[in-house]
mmCIF file of N, CA and C in Angstrom:
data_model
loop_
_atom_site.group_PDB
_atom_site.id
_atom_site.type_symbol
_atom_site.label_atom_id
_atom_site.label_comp_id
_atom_site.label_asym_id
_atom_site.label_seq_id
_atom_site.Cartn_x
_atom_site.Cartn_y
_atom_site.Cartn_z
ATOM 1 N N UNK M 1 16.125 26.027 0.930
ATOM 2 C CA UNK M 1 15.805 24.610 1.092
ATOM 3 C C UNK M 1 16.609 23.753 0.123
ATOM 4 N N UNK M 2 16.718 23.968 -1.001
ATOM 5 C CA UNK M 2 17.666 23.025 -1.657
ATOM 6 C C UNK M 2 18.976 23.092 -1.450
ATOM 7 N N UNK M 3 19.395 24.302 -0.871
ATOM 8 C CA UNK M 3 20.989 24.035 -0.643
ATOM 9 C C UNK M 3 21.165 22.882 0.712
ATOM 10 N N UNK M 4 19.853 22.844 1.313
ATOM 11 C CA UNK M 4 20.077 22.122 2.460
ATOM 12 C C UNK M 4 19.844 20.386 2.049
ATOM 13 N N UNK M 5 19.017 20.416 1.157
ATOM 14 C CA UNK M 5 18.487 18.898 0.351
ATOM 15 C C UNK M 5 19.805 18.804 -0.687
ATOM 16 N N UNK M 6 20.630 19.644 -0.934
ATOM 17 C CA UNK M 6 21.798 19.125 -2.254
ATOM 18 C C UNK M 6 22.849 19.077 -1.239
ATOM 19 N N UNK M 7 23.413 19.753 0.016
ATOM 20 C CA UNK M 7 24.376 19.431 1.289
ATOM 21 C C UNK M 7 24.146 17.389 1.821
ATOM 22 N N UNK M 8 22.586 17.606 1.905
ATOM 23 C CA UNK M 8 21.945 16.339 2.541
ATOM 24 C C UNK M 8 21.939 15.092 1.941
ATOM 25 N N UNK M 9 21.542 15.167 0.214
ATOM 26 C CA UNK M 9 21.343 13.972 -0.231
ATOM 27 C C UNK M 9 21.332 12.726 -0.481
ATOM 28 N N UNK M 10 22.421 12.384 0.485
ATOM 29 C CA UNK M 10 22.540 11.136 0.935
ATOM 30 C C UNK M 10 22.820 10.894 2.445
ATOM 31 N N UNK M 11 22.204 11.882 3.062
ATOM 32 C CA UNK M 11 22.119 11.091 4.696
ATOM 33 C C UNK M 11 20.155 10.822 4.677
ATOM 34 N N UNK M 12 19.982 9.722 4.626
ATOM 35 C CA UNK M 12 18.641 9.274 4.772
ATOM 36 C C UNK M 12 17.887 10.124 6.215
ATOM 37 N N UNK M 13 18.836 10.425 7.141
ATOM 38 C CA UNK M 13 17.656 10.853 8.382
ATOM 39 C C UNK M 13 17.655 12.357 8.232
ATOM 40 N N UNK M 14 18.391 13.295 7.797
ATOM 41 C CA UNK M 14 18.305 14.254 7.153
ATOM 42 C C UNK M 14 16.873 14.434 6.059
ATOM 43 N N UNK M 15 17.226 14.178 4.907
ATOM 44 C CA UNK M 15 16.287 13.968 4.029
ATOM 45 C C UNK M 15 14.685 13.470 4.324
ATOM 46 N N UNK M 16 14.395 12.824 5.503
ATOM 47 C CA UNK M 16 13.181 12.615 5.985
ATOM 48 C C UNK M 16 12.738 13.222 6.666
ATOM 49 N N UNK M 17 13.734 14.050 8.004
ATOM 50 C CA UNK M 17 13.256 15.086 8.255
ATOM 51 C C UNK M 17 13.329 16.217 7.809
ATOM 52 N N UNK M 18 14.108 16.533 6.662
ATOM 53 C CA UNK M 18 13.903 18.033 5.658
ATOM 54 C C UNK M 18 12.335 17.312 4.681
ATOM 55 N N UNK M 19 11.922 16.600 4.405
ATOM 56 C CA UNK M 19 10.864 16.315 3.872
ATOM 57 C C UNK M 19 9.514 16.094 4.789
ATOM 58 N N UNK M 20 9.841 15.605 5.711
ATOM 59 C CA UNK M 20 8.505 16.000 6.634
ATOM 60 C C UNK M 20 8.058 17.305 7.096
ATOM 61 N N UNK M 21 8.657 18.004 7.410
ATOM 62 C CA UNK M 21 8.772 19.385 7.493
ATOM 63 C C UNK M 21 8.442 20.141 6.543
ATOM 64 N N UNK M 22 8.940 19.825 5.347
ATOM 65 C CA UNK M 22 8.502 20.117 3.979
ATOM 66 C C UNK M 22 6.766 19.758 3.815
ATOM 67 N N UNK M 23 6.496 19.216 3.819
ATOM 68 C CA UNK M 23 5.395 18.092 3.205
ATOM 69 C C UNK M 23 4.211 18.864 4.646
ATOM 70 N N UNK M 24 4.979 19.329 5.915
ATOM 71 C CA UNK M 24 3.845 19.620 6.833
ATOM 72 C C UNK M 24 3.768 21.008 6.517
ATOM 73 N N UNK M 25 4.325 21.789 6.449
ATOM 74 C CA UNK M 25 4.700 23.315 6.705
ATOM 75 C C UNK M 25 4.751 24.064 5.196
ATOM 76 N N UNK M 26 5.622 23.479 4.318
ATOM 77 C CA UNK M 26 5.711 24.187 3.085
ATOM 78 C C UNK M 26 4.993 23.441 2.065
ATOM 79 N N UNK M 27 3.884 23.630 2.094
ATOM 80 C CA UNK M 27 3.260 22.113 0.838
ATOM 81 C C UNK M 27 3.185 22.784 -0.441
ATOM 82 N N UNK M 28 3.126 23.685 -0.561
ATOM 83 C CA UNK M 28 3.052 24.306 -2.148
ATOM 84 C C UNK M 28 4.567 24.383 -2.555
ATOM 85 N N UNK M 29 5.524 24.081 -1.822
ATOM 86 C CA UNK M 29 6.635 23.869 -2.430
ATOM 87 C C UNK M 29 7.377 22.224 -2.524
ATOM 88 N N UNK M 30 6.552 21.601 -1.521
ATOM 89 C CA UNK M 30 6.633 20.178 -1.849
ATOM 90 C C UNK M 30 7.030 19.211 -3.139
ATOM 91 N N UNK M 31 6.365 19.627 -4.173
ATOM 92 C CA UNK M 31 6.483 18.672 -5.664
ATOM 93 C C UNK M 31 7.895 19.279 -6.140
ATOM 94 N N UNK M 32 7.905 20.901 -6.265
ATOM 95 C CA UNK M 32 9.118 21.046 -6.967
ATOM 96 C C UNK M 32 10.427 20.577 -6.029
ATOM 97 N N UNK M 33 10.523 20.788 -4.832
ATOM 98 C CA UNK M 33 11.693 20.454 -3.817
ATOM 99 C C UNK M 33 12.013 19.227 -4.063
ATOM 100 N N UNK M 34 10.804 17.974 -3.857
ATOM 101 C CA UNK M 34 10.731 16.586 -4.289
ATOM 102 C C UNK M 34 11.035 16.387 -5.310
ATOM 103 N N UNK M 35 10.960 16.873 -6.721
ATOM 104 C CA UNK M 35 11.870 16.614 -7.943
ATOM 105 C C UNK M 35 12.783 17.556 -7.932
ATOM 106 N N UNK M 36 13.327 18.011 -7.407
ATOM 107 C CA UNK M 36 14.739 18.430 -7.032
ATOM 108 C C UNK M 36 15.559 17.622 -6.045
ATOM 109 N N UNK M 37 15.269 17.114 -5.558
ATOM 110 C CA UNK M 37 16.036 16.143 -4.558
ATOM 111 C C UNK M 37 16.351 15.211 -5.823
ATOM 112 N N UNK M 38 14.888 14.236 -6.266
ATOM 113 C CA UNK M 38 15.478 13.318 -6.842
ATOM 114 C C UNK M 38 16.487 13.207 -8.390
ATOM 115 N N UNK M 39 16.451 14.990 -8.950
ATOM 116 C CA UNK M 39 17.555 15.040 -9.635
ATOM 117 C C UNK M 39 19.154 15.072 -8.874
ATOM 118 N N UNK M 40 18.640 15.163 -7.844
ATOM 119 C CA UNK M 40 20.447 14.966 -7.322
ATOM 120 C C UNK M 40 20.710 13.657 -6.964
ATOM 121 N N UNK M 41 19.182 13.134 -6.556
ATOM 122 C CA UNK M 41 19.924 11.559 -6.061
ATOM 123 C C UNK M 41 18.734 10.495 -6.321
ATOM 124 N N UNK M 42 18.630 10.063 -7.443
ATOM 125 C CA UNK M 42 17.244 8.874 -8.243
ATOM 126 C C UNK M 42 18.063 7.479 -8.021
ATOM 127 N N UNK M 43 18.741 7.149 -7.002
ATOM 128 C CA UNK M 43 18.779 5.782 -6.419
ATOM 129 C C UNK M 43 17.276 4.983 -5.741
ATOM 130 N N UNK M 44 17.469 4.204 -6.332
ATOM 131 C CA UNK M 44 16.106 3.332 -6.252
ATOM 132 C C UNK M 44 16.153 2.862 -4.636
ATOM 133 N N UNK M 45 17.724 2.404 -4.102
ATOM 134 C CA UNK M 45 17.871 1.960 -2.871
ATOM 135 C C UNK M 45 17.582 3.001 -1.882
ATOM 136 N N UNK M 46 18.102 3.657 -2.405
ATOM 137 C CA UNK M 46 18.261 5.241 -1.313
ATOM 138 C C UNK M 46 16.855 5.125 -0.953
ATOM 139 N N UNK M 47 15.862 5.866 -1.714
ATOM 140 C CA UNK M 47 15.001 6.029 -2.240
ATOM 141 C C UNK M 47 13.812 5.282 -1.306
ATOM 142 N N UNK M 48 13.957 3.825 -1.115
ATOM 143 C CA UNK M 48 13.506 3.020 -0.617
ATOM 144 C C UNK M 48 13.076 2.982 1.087
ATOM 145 N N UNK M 49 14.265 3.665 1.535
ATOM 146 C CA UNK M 49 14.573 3.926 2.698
ATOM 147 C C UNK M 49 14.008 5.151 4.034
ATOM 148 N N UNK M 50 13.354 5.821 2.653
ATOM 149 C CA UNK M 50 12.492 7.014 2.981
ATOM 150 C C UNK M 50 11.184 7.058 3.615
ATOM 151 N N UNK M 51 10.369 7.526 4.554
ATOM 152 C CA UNK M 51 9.180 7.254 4.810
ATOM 153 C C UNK M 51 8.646 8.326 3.874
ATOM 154 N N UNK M 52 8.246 8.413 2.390
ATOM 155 C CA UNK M 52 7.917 9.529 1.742
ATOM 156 C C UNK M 52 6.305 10.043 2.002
ATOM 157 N N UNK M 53 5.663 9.148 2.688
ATOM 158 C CA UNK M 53 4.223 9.243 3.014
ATOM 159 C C UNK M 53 4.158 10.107 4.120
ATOM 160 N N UNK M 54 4.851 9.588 5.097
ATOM 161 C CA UNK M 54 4.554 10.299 6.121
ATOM 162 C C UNK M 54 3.305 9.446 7.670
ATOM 163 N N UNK M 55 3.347 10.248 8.784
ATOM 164 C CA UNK M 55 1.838 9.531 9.450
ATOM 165 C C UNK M 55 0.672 10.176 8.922
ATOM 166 N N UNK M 56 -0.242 9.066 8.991
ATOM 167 C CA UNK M 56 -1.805 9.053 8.504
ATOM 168 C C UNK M 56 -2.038 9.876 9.427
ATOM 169 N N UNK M 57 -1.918 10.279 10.533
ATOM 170 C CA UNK M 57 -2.455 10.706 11.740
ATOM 171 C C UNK M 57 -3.603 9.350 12.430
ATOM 172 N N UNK M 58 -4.656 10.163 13.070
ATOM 173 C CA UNK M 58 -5.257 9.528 13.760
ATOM 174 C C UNK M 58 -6.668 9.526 13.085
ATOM 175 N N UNK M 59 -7.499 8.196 12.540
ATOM 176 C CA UNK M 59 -8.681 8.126 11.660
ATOM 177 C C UNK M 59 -9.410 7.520 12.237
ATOM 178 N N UNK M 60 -10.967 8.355 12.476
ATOM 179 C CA UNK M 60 -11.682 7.902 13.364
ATOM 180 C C UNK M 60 -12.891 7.109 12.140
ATOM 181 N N UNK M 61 -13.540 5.951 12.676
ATOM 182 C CA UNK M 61 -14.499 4.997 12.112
ATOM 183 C C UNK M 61 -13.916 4.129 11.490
ATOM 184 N N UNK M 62 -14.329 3.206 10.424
ATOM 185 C CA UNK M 62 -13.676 1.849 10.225
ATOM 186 C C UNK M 62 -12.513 2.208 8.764
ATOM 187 N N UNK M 63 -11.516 2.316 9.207
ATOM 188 C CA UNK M 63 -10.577 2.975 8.306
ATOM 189 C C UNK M 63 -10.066 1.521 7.964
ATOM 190 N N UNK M 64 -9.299 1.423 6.862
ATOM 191 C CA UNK M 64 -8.884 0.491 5.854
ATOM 192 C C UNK M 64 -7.726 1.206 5.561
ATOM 193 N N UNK M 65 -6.781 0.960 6.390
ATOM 194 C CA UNK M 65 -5.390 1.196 6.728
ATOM 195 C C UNK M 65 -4.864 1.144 5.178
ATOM 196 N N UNK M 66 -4.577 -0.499 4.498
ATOM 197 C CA UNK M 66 -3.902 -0.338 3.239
ATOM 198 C C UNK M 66 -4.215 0.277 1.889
ATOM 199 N N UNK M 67 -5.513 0.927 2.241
ATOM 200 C CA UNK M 67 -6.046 1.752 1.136
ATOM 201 C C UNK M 67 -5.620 2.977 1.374
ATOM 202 N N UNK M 68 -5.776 3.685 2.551
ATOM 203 C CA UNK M 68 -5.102 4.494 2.698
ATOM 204 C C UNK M 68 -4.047 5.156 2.444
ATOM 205 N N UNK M 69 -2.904 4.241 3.075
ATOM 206 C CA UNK M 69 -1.290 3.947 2.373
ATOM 207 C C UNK M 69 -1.234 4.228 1.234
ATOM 208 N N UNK M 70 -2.421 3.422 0.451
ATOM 209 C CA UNK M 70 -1.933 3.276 -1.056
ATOM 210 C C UNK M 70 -1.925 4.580 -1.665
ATOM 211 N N UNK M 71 -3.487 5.335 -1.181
ATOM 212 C CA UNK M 71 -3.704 6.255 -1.867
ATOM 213 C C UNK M 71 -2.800 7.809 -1.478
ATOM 214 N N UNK M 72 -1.736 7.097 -0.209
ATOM 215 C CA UNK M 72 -0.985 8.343 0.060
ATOM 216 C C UNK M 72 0.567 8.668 -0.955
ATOM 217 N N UNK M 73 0.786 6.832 -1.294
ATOM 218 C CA UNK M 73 1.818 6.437 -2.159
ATOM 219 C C UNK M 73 1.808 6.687 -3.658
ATOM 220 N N UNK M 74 0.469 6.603 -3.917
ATOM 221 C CA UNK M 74 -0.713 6.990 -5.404
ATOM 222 C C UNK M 74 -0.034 8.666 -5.647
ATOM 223 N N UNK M 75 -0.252 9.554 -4.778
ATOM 224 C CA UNK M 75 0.320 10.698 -4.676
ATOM 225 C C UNK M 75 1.574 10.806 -4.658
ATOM 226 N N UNK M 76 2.715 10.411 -4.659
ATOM 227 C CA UNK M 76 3.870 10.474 -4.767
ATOM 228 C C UNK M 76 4.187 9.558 -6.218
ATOM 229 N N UNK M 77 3.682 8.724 -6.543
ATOM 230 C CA UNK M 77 3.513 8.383 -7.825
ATOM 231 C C UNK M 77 3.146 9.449 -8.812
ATOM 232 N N UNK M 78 1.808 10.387 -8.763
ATOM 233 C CA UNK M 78 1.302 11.141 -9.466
ATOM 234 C C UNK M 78 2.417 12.386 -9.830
ATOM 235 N N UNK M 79 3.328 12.561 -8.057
ATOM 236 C CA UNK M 79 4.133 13.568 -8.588
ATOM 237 C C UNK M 79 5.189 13.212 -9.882
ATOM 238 N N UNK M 80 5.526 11.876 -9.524
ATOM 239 C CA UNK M 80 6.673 11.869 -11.185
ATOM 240 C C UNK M 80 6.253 11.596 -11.913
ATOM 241 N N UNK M 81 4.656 11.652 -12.385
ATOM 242 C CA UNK M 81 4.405 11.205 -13.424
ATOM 243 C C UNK M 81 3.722 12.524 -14.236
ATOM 244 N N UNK M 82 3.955 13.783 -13.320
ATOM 245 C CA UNK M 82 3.450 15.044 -14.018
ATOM 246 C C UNK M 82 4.678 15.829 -14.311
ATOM 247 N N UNK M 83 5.823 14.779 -14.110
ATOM 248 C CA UNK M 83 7.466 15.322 -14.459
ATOM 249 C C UNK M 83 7.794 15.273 -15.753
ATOM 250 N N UNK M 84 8.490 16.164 -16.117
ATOM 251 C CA UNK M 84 8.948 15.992 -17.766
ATOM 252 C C UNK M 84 9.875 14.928 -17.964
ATOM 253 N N UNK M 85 10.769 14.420 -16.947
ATOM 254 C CA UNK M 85 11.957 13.715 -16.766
ATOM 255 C C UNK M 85 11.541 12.436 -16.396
ATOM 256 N N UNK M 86 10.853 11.395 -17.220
ATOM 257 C CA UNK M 86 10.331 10.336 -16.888
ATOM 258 C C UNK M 86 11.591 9.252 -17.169
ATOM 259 N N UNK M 87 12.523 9.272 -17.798
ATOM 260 C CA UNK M 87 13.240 8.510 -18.164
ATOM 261 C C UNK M 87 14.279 7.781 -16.890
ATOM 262 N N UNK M 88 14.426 8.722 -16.169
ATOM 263 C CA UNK M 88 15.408 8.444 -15.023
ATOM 264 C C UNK M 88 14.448 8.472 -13.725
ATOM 265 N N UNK M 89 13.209 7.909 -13.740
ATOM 266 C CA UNK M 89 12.399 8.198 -12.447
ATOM 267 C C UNK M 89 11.919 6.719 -12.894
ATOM 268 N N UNK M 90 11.905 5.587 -13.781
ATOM 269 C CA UNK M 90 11.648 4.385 -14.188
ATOM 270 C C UNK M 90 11.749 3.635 -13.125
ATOM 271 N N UNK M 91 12.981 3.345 -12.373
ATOM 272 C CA UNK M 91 13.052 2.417 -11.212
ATOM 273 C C UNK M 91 12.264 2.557 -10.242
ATOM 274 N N UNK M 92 12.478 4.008 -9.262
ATOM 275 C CA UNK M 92 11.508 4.473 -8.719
ATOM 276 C C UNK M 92 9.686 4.099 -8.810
ATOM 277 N N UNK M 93 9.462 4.499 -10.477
ATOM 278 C CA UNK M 93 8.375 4.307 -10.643
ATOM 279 C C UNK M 93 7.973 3.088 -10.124
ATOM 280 N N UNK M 94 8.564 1.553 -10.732
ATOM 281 C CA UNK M 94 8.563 0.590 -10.069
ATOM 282 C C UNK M 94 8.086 0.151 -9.005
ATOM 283 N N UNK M 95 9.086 0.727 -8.472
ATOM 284 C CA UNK M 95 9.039 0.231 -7.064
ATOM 285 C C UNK M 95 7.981 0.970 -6.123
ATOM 286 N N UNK M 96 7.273 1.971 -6.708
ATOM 287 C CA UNK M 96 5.928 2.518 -6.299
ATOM 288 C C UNK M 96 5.004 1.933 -6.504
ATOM 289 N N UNK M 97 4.767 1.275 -7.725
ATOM 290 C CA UNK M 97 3.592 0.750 -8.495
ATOM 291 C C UNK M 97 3.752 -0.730 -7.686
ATOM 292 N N UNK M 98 5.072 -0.883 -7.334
ATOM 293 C CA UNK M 98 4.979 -2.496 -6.436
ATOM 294 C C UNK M 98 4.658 -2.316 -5.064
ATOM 295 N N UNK M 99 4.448 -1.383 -4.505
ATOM 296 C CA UNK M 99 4.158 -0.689 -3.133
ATOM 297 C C UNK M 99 3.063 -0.413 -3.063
ATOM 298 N N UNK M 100 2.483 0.455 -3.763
ATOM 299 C CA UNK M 100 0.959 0.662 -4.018
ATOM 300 C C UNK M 100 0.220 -0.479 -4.335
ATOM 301 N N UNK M 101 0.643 -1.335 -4.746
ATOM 302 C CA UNK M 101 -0.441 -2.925 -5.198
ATOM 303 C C UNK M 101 -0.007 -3.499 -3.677
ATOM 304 N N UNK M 102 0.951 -3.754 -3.130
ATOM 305 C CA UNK M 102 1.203 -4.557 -1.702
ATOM 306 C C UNK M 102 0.356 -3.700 -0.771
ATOM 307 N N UNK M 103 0.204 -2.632 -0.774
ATOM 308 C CA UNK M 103 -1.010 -1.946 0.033
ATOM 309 C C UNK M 103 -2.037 -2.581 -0.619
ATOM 310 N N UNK M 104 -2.746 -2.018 -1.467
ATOM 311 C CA UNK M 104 -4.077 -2.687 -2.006
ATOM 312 C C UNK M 104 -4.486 -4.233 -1.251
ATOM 313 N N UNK M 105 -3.318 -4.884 -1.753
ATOM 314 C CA UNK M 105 -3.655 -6.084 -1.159
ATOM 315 C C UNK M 105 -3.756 -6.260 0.233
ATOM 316 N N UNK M 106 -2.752 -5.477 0.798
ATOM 317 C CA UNK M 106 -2.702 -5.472 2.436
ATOM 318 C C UNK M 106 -4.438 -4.766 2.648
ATOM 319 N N UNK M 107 -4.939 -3.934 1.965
ATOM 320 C CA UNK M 107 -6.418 -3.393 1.946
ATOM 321 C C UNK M 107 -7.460 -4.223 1.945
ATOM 322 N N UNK M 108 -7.114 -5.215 1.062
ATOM 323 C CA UNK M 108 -8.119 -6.438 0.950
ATOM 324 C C UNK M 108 -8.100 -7.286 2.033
ATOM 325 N N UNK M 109 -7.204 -7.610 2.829
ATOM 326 C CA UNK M 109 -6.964 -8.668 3.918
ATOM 327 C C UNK M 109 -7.356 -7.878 4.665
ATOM 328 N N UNK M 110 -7.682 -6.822 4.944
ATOM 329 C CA UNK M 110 -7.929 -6.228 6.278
ATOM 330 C C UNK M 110 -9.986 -6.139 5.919
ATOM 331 N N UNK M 111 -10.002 -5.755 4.592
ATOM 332 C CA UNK M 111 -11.812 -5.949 4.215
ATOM 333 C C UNK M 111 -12.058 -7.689 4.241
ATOM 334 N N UNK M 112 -11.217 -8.466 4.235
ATOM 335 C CA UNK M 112 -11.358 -9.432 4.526
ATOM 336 C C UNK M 112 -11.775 -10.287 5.902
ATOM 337 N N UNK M 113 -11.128 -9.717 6.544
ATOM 338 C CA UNK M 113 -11.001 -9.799 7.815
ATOM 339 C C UNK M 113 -12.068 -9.284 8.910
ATOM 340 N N UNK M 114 -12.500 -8.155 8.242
ATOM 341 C CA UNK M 114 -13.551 -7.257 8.462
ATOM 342 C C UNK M 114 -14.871 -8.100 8.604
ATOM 343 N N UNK M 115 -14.745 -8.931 6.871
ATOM 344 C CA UNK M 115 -16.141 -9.634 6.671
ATOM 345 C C UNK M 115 -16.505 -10.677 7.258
ATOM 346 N N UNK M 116 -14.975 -11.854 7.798
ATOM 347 C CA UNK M 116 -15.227 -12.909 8.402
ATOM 348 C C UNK M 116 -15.347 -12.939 9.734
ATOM 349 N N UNK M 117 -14.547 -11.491 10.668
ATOM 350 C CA UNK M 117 -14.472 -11.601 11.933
ATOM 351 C C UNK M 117 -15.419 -10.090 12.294
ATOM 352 N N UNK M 118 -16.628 -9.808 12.335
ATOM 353 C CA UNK M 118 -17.102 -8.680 12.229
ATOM 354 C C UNK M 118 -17.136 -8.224 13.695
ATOM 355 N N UNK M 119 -16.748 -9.154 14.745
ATOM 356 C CA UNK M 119 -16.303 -9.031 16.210
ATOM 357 C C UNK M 119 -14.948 -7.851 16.254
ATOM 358 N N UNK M 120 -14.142 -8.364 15.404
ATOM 359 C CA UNK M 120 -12.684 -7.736 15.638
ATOM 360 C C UNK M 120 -12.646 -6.032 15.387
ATOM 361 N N UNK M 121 -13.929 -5.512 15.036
ATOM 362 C CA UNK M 121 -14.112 -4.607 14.742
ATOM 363 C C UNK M 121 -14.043 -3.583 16.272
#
């Protein structure tokens, strides 16, 4: 797998589908593969471009979509933050912690929405 993620590292549709696949099929090798990718390639843009979450699938009863998200993004956060190599995962970090709050909030407008339009349910 990494010779195929260090061949890949910069074709974005590659890398999403060697990581979905990853993330469905091999999950106990998930975190280390995932900080192995991003020692070959910790572009913040790149990076950006990725669906690293993945689909929610299908959630039955009154699901709260941006909490969800968040807490799937929360997990990909947690992985670089149990990394020894925090120094060069900074941008990244960023731009997680700004992703994970735009969910939250997207979470609140939807409990919002919930409370004023209890029809739309």
């Amino acid at each position: 797998m990494k010779d195929i993620i260090k061949k890949n590292h910069t074709n974005r549709t590659y890398i999403e589908v060697i990581f979905d696949t990853i993330r469905t099929n091999v999950q106990i090798k998930h975190d280390e593969l995932f900080l192995y990718f991003l020692s070959i390639n910790n572009d913040v843009e790149f990076f950006k471009t990725i669906d690293w979450v993945g689909n929610p699938g299908v959630q039955m009863g009154d699901v709260i979509w941006g909490e969800l998200h968040a807490k799937r993004w929360e997990k990909v956060l947690n992985i670089l933050n149990a990394s020894p190599d925090q120094l060069s995962f900074i941008p990244i970090k960023n731009f997680l912690k700004k992703r994970i709050q735009s969910e939250y909030n997207s979470a609140e407008s939807e409990r919002m929405m919930n409370f004023t339009r209890p029809d739309r349910r």
